[in-house]
PDB file of C-alpha atoms in Angstrom:
ATOM      1  CA  MET H  29      20.718  38.854 -23.382  1.00 50.00           C
ATOM      2  CA  SER H  30      21.063  37.872 -19.813  1.00 48.00           C
ATOM      3  CA  ALA H  31      19.784  39.663 -16.785  1.00 62.00           C
ATOM      4  CA  ARG H  32      22.221  38.134 -14.369  1.00 79.00           C
ATOM      5  CA  PRO H  33      24.709  35.241 -14.876  1.00 82.00           C
ATOM      6  CA  GLY H  34      23.106  32.128 -16.090  1.00 84.00           C
ATOM      7  CA  ILE H  35      19.502  33.562 -16.936  1.00 87.00           C
ATOM      8  CA  VAL H  36      18.851  33.160 -20.379  1.00 89.00           C
ATOM      9  CA  TYR H  37      16.171  34.255 -22.546  1.00 92.00           C
ATOM     10  CA  THR H  38      14.484  32.637 -25.481  1.00 93.00           C
ATOM     11  CA  ASN H  39      14.283  34.803 -28.778  1.00 94.00           C
ATOM     12  CA  SER H  40      10.391  34.876 -28.211  1.00 94.00           C
ATOM     13  CA  GLN H  41      11.197  36.139 -24.674  1.00 94.00           C
ATOM     14  CA  MET H  42      13.703  38.746 -26.167  1.00 93.00           C
ATOM     15  CA  ALA H  43      11.227  39.584 -28.641  1.00 95.00           C
ATOM     16  CA  GLU H  44       8.457  40.607 -26.034  1.00 94.00           C
ATOM     17  CA  PHE H  45      10.906  42.456 -24.068  1.00 94.00           C
ATOM     18  CA  GLU H  46      11.919  44.818 -27.084  1.00 95.00           C
ATOM     19  CA  ARG H  47       7.844  45.081 -28.017  1.00 95.00           C
ATOM     20  CA  ASN H  48       7.631  45.967 -24.527  1.00 95.00           C
ATOM     21  CA  LEU H  49      10.561  48.578 -24.214  1.00 95.00           C
ATOM     22  CA  PRO H  50       9.446  51.639 -22.512  1.00 94.00           C
ATOM     23  CA  CYS H  51       9.341  54.740 -25.042  1.00 94.00           C
ATOM     24  CA  GLY H  52      12.307  57.359 -24.532  1.00 95.00           C
ATOM     25  CA  GLU H  53       9.768  59.449 -22.663  1.00 94.00           C
ATOM     26  CA  GLU H  54       9.456  57.003 -20.339  1.00 92.00           C
ATOM     27  CA  LEU H  55      13.568  55.965 -20.339  1.00 94.00           C
ATOM     28  CA  GLU H  56      13.524  59.802 -19.500  1.00 95.00           C
ATOM     29  CA  PHE H  57      11.355  59.749 -16.520  1.00 89.00           C
ATOM     30  CA  LEU H  58      12.721  56.601 -15.043  1.00 91.00           C
ATOM     31  CA  ARG H  59      15.893  58.122 -15.070  1.00 93.00           C
ATOM     32  CA  ASP H  60      15.119  61.550 -13.927  1.00 91.00           C
ATOM     33  CA  GLN H  61      13.314  59.734 -10.751  1.00 85.00           C
ATOM     34  CA  GLU H  62      16.416  57.603  -9.915  1.00 87.00           C
ATOM     35  CA  ALA H  63      14.868  54.436 -10.827  1.00 90.00           C
ATOM     36  CA  THR H  64      15.945  51.474 -12.497  1.00 91.00           C
ATOM     37  CA  LEU H  65      14.763  49.135 -15.468  1.00 94.00           C
ATOM     38  CA  VAL H  66      15.512  45.515 -14.968  1.00 94.00           C
ATOM     39  CA  PRO H  67      14.647  42.211 -17.280  1.00 95.00           C
ATOM     40  CA  GLY H  68      12.643  39.573 -14.925  1.00 95.00           C
ATOM     41  CA  PRO H  69      13.753  36.239 -15.090  1.00 95.00           C
ATOM     42  CA  GLN H  70      13.130  33.735 -17.923  1.00 94.00           C
ATOM     43  CA  ALA H  71      10.105  31.841 -15.878  1.00 95.00           C
ATOM     44  CA  ARG H  72       7.854  32.547 -13.495  1.00 97.00           C
ATOM     45  CA  MET H  73       9.890  32.689 -10.001  1.00 98.00           C
ATOM     46  CA  SER H  74       9.005  32.997  -6.069  1.00 98.00           C
ATOM     47  CA  LEU H  75      10.926  34.219  -3.625  1.00 97.00           C
ATOM     48  CA  LEU H  76      11.940  31.036  -2.635  1.00 95.00           C
ATOM     49  CA  ASP H  77      13.192  30.391  -6.267  1.00 96.00           C
ATOM     50  CA  ILE H  78      15.274  33.683  -6.400  1.00 95.00           C
ATOM     51  CA  ARG H  79      16.925  32.707  -3.132  1.00 94.00           C
ATOM     52  CA  ALA H  80      17.745  29.194  -4.523  1.00 93.00           C
ATOM     53  CA  LEU H  81      19.415  30.761  -7.401  1.00 92.00           C
ATOM     54  CA  ARG H  82      22.085  32.485  -5.007  1.00 90.00           C
ATOM     55  CA  SER H  83      21.322  31.437  -1.721  1.00 89.00           C
ATOM     56  CA  GLU H  84      24.219  33.822  -0.435  1.00 90.00           C
ATOM     57  CA  TYR H  85      23.115  37.094  -2.104  1.00 90.00           C
ATOM     58  CA  PHE H  86      20.240  36.771   1.223  1.00 90.00           C
ATOM     59  CA  TYR H  87      21.443  37.180   4.856  1.00 87.00           C
ATOM     60  CA  CYS H  88      20.787  33.678   6.022  1.00 78.00           C
ATOM     61  CA  LYS H  89      22.802  32.114   3.804  1.00 69.00           C
ATOM     62  CA  ASN H  90      22.813  28.676   5.106  1.00 65.00           C
ATOM     63  CA  LYS H  91      19.151  28.891   6.737  1.00 73.00           C
ATOM     64  CA  LYS H  92      16.024  28.752   4.561  1.00 79.00           C
ATOM     65  CA  GLY H  93      14.934  31.960   6.298  1.00 84.00           C
ATOM     66  CA  TRP H  94      11.723  32.020   8.545  1.00 90.00           C
ATOM     67  CA  TYR H  95       9.774  33.043   4.860  1.00 92.00           C
ATOM     68  CA  SER H  96      10.191  29.247   3.955  1.00 92.00           C
ATOM     69  CA  HIS H  97       8.051  27.955   6.617  1.00 92.00           C
ATOM     70  CA  VAL H  98       4.503  25.888   4.791  1.00 93.00           C
ATOM     71  CA  CYS H  99       2.226  29.041   6.514  1.00 94.00           C
ATOM     72  CA  GLU H 100       4.473  31.801   4.925  1.00 96.00           C
ATOM     73  CA  LYS H 101       2.405  31.631   1.774  1.00 97.00           C
ATOM     74  CA  PHE H 102       3.958  35.195   0.433  1.00 97.00           C
ATOM     75  CA  SER H 103       6.991  33.346  -0.376  1.00 96.00           C
ATOM     76  CA  ARG H 104       5.424  31.058  -2.991  1.00 97.00           C
ATOM     77  CA  GLU H 105       2.746  32.819  -4.160  1.00 98.00           C
ATOM     78  CA  ASP H 106       3.998  36.222  -4.862  1.00 98.00           C
ATOM     79  CA  THR H 107       5.841  35.931  -8.027  1.00 98.00           C
ATOM     80  CA  VAL H 108       7.948  37.702 -10.873  1.00 98.00           C
ATOM     81  CA  GLY H 109       7.502  37.100 -14.346  1.00 95.00           C
ATOM     82  CA  VAL H 110       8.922  37.613 -18.047  1.00 94.00           C
ATOM     83  CA  ARG H 111       8.703  41.552 -18.012  1.00 95.00           C
ATOM     84  CA  TRP H 112      10.550  44.334 -17.695  1.00 96.00           C
ATOM     85  CA  LEU H 113      10.634  45.631 -13.920  1.00 95.00           C
ATOM     86  CA  LYS H 114      10.840  49.287 -12.881  1.00 93.00           C
ATOM     87  CA  LEU H 115      11.474  50.114  -9.381  1.00 91.00           C
ATOM     88  CA  ARG H 116      12.878  53.768  -7.784  1.00 87.00           C
ATOM     89  CA  LYS H 117      16.404  53.425  -6.725  1.00 85.00           C
ATOM     90  CA  ARG H 118      15.712  56.062  -4.011  1.00 81.00           C
ATOM     91  CA  PRO H 119      12.845  56.630  -0.853  1.00 76.00           C
ATOM     92  CA  ILE H 120       9.866  58.351  -2.511  1.00 73.00           C
ATOM     93  CA  PRO H 121      10.591  62.097  -1.732  1.00 70.00           C
ATOM     94  CA  SER H 122       9.772  63.303   1.651  1.00 70.00           C
ATOM     95  CA  SER H 123       8.499  58.965   2.515  1.00 70.00           C
ATOM     96  CA  ILE H 124      11.677  58.792   5.032  1.00 70.00           C
ATOM     97  CA  GLY H 125      10.274  57.575   8.622  1.00 71.00           C
ATOM     98  CA  LYS H 126       6.377  57.450   7.635  1.00 71.00           C
ATOM     99  CA  SER H 127       4.057  54.518   7.912  1.00 71.00           C
ATOM    100  CA  TRP H 128       2.802  52.657   5.062  1.00 70.00           C
ATOM    101  CA  ASP H 129      -0.734  54.917   5.330  1.00 75.00           C
ATOM    102  CA  GLU H 130       1.136  57.998   5.364  1.00 76.00           C
ATOM    103  CA  MET H 131       3.246  57.162   2.565  1.00 73.00           C
ATOM    104  CA  ARG H 132       0.622  55.384   0.050  1.00 69.00           C
ATOM    105  CA  PRO H 133      -0.852  58.612  -0.845  1.00 67.00           C
ATOM    106  CA  GLN H 134       2.559  59.780  -2.583  1.00 68.00           C
ATOM    107  CA  PHE H 135       2.826  57.345  -5.591  1.00 68.00           C
ATOM    108  CA  SER H 136       2.322  58.885  -8.197  1.00 67.00           C
ATOM    109  CA  GLY H 137      -0.360  57.419 -11.099  1.00 68.00           C
ATOM    110  CA  THR H 138       1.551  55.241 -12.689  1.00 70.00           C
ATOM    111  CA  GLU H 139       3.399  54.051  -9.682  1.00 74.00           C
ATOM    112  CA  TYR H 140       2.901  50.315  -7.580  1.00 80.00           C
ATOM    113  CA  VAL H 141       4.018  48.601  -4.894  1.00 86.00           C
ATOM    114  CA  PRO H 142       6.044  45.833  -5.912  1.00 93.00           C
ATOM    115  CA  ASN H 143       5.746  41.975  -3.891  1.00 96.00           C
ATOM    116  CA  VAL H 144       8.447  40.664  -2.681  1.00 97.00           C
ATOM    117  CA  ALA H 145       9.780  39.011  -5.739  1.00 98.00           C
ATOM    118  CA  GLU H 146       9.654  41.461  -7.974  1.00 97.00           C
ATOM    119  CA  VAL H 147      11.988  43.219  -5.239  1.00 95.00           C
ATOM    120  CA  SER H 148      13.976  40.471  -4.140  1.00 95.00           C
ATOM    121  CA  TRP H 149      14.802  40.139  -8.229  1.00 96.00           C
ATOM    122  CA  VAL H 150      15.501  43.457  -9.040  1.00 94.00           C
ATOM    123  CA  ASP H 151      18.047  43.689  -6.024  1.00 93.00           C
ATOM    124  CA  THR H 152      19.744  40.406  -6.915  1.00 92.00           C
ATOM    125  CA  SER H 153      19.714  41.046 -10.215  1.00 93.00           C
ATOM    126  CA  TYR H 154      21.923  44.499  -9.717  1.00 91.00           C
ATOM    127  CA  LYS H 155      24.010  42.411  -6.945  1.00 91.00           C
ATOM    128  CA  ALA H 156      24.806  39.911  -9.789  1.00 92.00           C
ATOM    129  CA  VAL H 157      25.537  42.202 -12.498  1.00 91.00           C
ATOM    130  CA  ARG H 158      27.133  45.333 -11.049  1.00 89.00           C
ATOM    131  CA  GLY H 159      28.695  43.621  -7.610  1.00 88.00           C
ATOM    132  CA  SER H 160      26.572  45.437  -4.899  1.00 87.00           C
ATOM    133  CA  TYR H 161      23.039  45.855  -3.530  1.00 87.00           C
ATOM    134  CA  LEU H 162      20.663  48.457  -5.013  1.00 86.00           C
ATOM    135  CA  PHE H 163      18.940  49.158  -1.789  1.00 82.00           C
ATOM    136  CA  SER H 164      21.694  49.086   0.843  1.00 78.00           C
ATOM    137  CA  GLY H 165      20.939  51.276   3.445  1.00 78.00           C
ATOM    138  CA  ILE H 166      16.986  51.485   3.344  1.00 81.00           C
ATOM    139  CA  LEU H 167      14.410  49.663   3.644  1.00 82.00           C
ATOM    140  CA  VAL H 168      12.150  48.669   0.929  1.00 86.00           C
ATOM    141  CA  TRP H 169       8.064  47.983   1.286  1.00 84.00           C
ATOM    142  CA  THR H 170       6.680  45.380  -0.917  1.00 90.00           C
ATOM    143  CA  SER H 171       2.783  44.801  -1.776  1.00 91.00           C
ATOM    144  CA  SER H 172       3.220  40.994  -0.187  1.00 96.00           C
ATOM    145  CA  PHE H 173       1.963  40.320   3.844  1.00 94.00           C
ATOM    146  CA  ASP H 174       2.968  37.475   5.858  1.00 96.00           C
ATOM    147  CA  SER H 175       0.545  34.826   7.876  1.00 95.00           C
ATOM    148  CA  CYS H 176       0.340  37.708  10.674  1.00 94.00           C
ATOM    149  CA  ASP H 177      -1.225  39.998   7.534  1.00 93.00           C
ATOM    150  CA  LEU H 178       2.095  41.927   8.694  1.00 92.00           C
ATOM    151  CA  ARG H 179       3.483  43.870   5.478  1.00 90.00           C
ATOM    152  CA  VAL H 180       6.786  42.351   4.244  1.00 93.00           C
ATOM    153  CA  TYR H 181       9.657  44.418   3.203  1.00 90.00           C
ATOM    154  CA  LEU H 182      13.248  43.684   1.930  1.00 90.00           C
ATOM    155  CA  GLY H 183      16.349  45.646   3.691  1.00 83.00           C
ATOM    156  CA  HIS H 184      19.862  45.572   4.477  1.00 72.00           C
ATOM    157  CA  PRO H 185      21.157  45.403   8.057  1.00 63.00           C
ATOM    158  CA  SER H 186      24.876  45.659   6.126  1.00 66.00           C
ATOM    159  CA  GLU H 187      26.343  44.235   3.412  1.00 74.00           C
ATOM    160  CA  LYS H 188      26.125  40.685   3.942  1.00 81.00           C
ATOM    161  CA  GLY H 189      23.085  40.369   1.892  1.00 86.00           C
ATOM    162  CA  VAL H 190      19.274  40.826   1.620  1.00 88.00           C
ATOM    163  CA  SER H 191      17.526  40.721   4.685  1.00 89.00           C
ATOM    164  CA  ILE H 192      13.211  39.499   4.178  1.00 91.00           C
ATOM    165  CA  ASN H 193      11.452  40.795   7.478  1.00 88.00           C
ATOM    166  CA  ALA H 194       7.686  41.993   8.232  1.00 87.00           C
ATOM    167  CA  PHE H 195       6.539  44.746  10.273  1.00 78.00           C
ATOM    168  CA  ASN H 196       3.390  47.267  10.590  1.00 65.00           C
ATOM    169  CA  GLY H 197       4.594  50.268  11.814  1.00 58.00           C
ATOM    170  CA  PRO H 198       6.327  53.374  10.987  1.00 51.00           C
ATOM    171  CA  HIS H 199       9.605  52.516   8.855  1.00 46.00           C
ATOM    172  CA  ILE H 200      12.536  54.184   7.749  1.00 44.00           C
ATOM    173  CA  SER H 201      12.390  53.828   3.482  1.00 42.00           C
TER     174      SER H 201
END
Protein backbone atom coordinates (compact mmCIF):
# COMPACT_ATOMS: atom_id res chain seq x y z
CA MET A 1 0.00 0.00 0.00
CA SER A 2 1.18 3.53 -0.69
CA ALA A 3 -0.27 6.55 1.13
CA ARG A 4 1.36 8.80 -1.40
CA PRO A 5 3.88 8.36 -4.21
CA GLY A 6 7.26 7.20 -2.94
CA ILE A 7 6.00 5.99 0.45
CA VAL A 8 6.02 2.19 0.76
CA TYR A 9 5.16 0.19 3.87
CA THR A 10 6.73 -3.06 5.04
CA ASN A 11 4.64 -6.21 5.47
CA SER A 12 4.75 -5.82 9.26
CA GLN A 13 3.59 -2.19 8.99
CA MET A 14 0.75 -3.29 6.70
CA ALA A 15 -0.25 -5.95 9.24
CA GLU A 16 -0.22 -3.30 11.99
CA PHE A 17 -2.44 -1.01 9.92
CA GLU A 18 -4.83 -3.92 9.34
CA ARG A 19 -4.91 -4.79 13.06
CA ASN A 20 -5.65 -1.18 13.98
CA LEU A 21 -8.12 -0.32 11.23
CA PRO A 22 -11.09 1.38 12.89
CA CYS A 23 -14.24 -0.74 13.14
CA GLY A 24 -17.20 -0.11 10.84
CA GLU A 25 -18.99 1.98 13.46
CA GLU A 26 -16.00 4.28 13.86
CA LEU A 27 -15.56 4.56 10.09
CA GLU A 28 -19.21 5.61 9.82
CA PHE A 29 -18.66 8.16 12.60
CA LEU A 30 -15.64 9.57 10.73
CA ARG A 31 -17.70 9.81 7.54
CA ASP A 32 -20.56 11.52 9.38
CA GLN A 33 -18.13 14.01 10.96
CA GLU A 34 -16.56 14.75 7.56
CA ALA A 35 -13.24 13.36 8.77
CA THR A 36 -10.48 11.64 6.84
CA LEU A 37 -8.47 8.55 7.70
CA VAL A 38 -4.89 8.57 6.41
CA PRO A 39 -2.01 6.18 7.10
CA GLY A 40 1.00 7.86 8.68
CA PRO A 41 4.47 7.71 7.12
CA GLN A 42 6.56 4.54 7.03
CA ALA A 43 9.00 6.04 9.58
CA ARG A 44 8.74 8.72 12.26
CA MET A 45 8.89 12.15 10.58
CA SER A 46 9.04 15.77 11.70
CA LEU A 47 7.64 18.81 9.90
CA LEU A 48 11.10 19.40 8.36
CA ASP A 49 11.23 15.77 7.15
CA ILE A 50 7.77 16.10 5.58
CA ARG A 51 8.75 19.36 3.93
CA ALA A 52 11.90 17.74 2.51
CA LEU A 53 9.76 15.15 0.68
CA ARG A 54 7.93 17.76 -1.42
CA SER A 55 8.97 21.34 -0.68
CA GLU A 56 6.76 22.51 -3.55
CA TYR A 57 3.73 21.65 -1.39
CA PHE A 58 4.75 24.40 1.03
CA TYR A 59 4.21 28.14 0.62
CA CYS A 60 7.95 28.97 0.90
CA LYS A 61 9.17 26.86 -2.01
CA ASN A 62 12.91 27.51 -2.05
CA LYS A 63 13.37 28.78 1.47
CA LYS A 64 13.18 26.45 4.43
CA GLY A 65 10.71 28.60 6.35
CA TRP A 66 11.03 30.44 9.66
CA TYR A 67 10.40 27.17 11.52
CA SER A 68 13.67 25.63 10.28
CA HIS A 69 15.62 27.88 12.68
CA VAL A 70 17.39 25.90 15.41
CA CYS A 71 15.34 27.53 18.18
CA GLU A 72 12.04 26.28 16.66
CA LYS A 73 12.19 22.84 18.23
CA PHE A 74 8.61 21.93 17.33
CA SER A 75 9.64 21.56 13.65
CA ARG A 76 12.04 18.74 14.60
CA GLU A 77 10.61 17.31 17.83
CA ASP A 78 6.88 17.08 17.07
CA THR A 79 6.58 14.00 14.88
CA VAL A 80 4.13 11.69 13.16
CA GLY A 81 4.62 7.93 13.02
CA VAL A 82 3.30 4.73 11.51
CA ARG A 83 -0.37 4.73 12.54
CA TRP A 84 -3.79 5.76 11.34
CA LEU A 85 -4.43 9.51 11.48
CA LYS A 86 -7.99 10.77 11.82
CA LEU A 87 -8.62 14.44 11.11
CA ARG A 88 -11.73 16.47 10.47
CA LYS A 89 -11.94 17.94 6.98
CA ARG A 90 -13.98 20.90 8.21
CA PRO A 91 -13.97 23.09 11.32
CA ILE A 92 -15.72 21.92 14.46
CA PRO A 93 -19.26 23.27 14.32
CA SER A 94 -19.55 26.70 15.97
CA SER A 95 -15.74 27.12 16.20
CA ILE A 96 -15.28 29.74 13.50
CA GLY A 97 -13.81 32.98 14.83
CA LYS A 98 -13.23 31.60 18.34
CA SER A 99 -10.02 31.67 20.33
CA TRP A 100 -8.28 28.46 21.31
CA ASP A 101 -9.68 28.61 24.86
CA GLU A 102 -13.22 29.16 23.57
CA MET A 103 -12.94 26.34 21.06
CA ARG A 104 -11.35 23.65 23.24
CA PRO A 105 -14.53 22.57 25.12
CA GLN A 106 -16.18 21.71 21.79
CA PHE A 107 -13.99 18.63 21.23
CA SER A 108 -15.69 15.27 21.69
CA GLY A 109 -14.23 12.84 24.23
CA THR A 110 -12.28 10.94 21.57
CA GLU A 111 -10.88 13.95 19.71
CA TYR A 112 -7.47 15.44 20.31
CA VAL A 113 -5.52 18.27 18.75
CA PRO A 114 -2.81 16.91 16.45
CA ASN A 115 0.68 18.35 16.26
CA VAL A 116 1.97 20.24 13.21
CA ALA A 117 3.72 17.17 11.76
CA GLU A 118 0.49 15.13 11.90
CA VAL A 119 -1.57 17.86 10.23
CA SER A 120 1.12 18.55 7.61
CA TRP A 121 1.41 14.84 6.80
CA VAL A 122 -2.34 14.47 6.28
CA ASP A 123 -2.64 17.66 4.23
CA THR A 124 0.34 16.96 1.97
CA SER A 125 -0.65 13.29 1.57
CA TYR A 126 -4.10 14.41 0.47
CA LYS A 127 -2.44 16.77 -2.03
CA ALA A 128 -0.16 14.01 -3.34
CA VAL A 129 -3.02 11.55 -3.83
CA ARG A 130 -5.97 13.78 -4.75
CA GLY A 131 -4.27 16.82 -6.28
CA SER A 132 -5.75 19.40 -3.90
CA TYR A 133 -5.10 20.52 -0.35
CA LEU A 134 -7.41 19.09 2.29
CA PHE A 135 -7.48 22.25 4.39
CA SER A 136 -7.67 24.82 1.61
CA GLY A 137 -9.22 28.06 2.83
CA ILE A 138 -9.14 27.28 6.55
CA LEU A 139 -6.61 27.59 9.38
CA VAL A 140 -5.93 24.51 11.48
CA TRP A 141 -4.78 24.82 15.08
CA THR A 142 -2.17 22.29 16.21
CA SER A 143 -0.87 21.22 19.62
CA SER A 144 2.61 22.52 18.67
CA PHE A 145 4.14 25.69 20.14
CA ASP A 146 6.95 27.83 18.74
CA SER A 147 9.92 29.27 20.66
CA CYS A 148 7.82 32.28 21.76
CA ASP A 149 5.20 29.92 23.22
CA LEU A 150 2.71 30.78 20.48
CA ARG A 151 0.42 28.07 19.13
CA VAL A 152 1.40 26.87 15.67
CA TYR A 153 -1.23 26.60 12.97
CA LEU A 154 -1.33 25.47 9.39
CA GLY A 155 -3.13 27.42 6.70
CA HIS A 156 -3.36 28.14 3.02
CA PRO A 157 -3.15 31.78 1.98
CA SER A 158 -3.86 30.48 -1.53
CA GLU A 159 -3.30 27.36 -3.58
CA LYS A 160 0.40 28.24 -3.40
CA GLY A 161 0.95 25.74 -0.61
CA VAL A 162 0.92 24.91 3.06
CA SER A 163 1.80 27.87 5.25
CA ILE A 164 3.04 27.30 8.80
CA ASN A 165 2.47 30.18 11.23
CA ALA A 166 2.12 30.90 14.95
CA PHE A 167 -0.39 33.08 16.75
CA ASN A 168 -2.05 33.33 20.14
CA GLY A 169 -5.38 35.01 19.46
CA PRO A 170 -8.74 34.41 17.84
CA HIS A 171 -8.68 32.52 14.57
CA ILE A 172 -11.09 31.78 11.83
CA SER A 173 -10.85 28.02 12.15
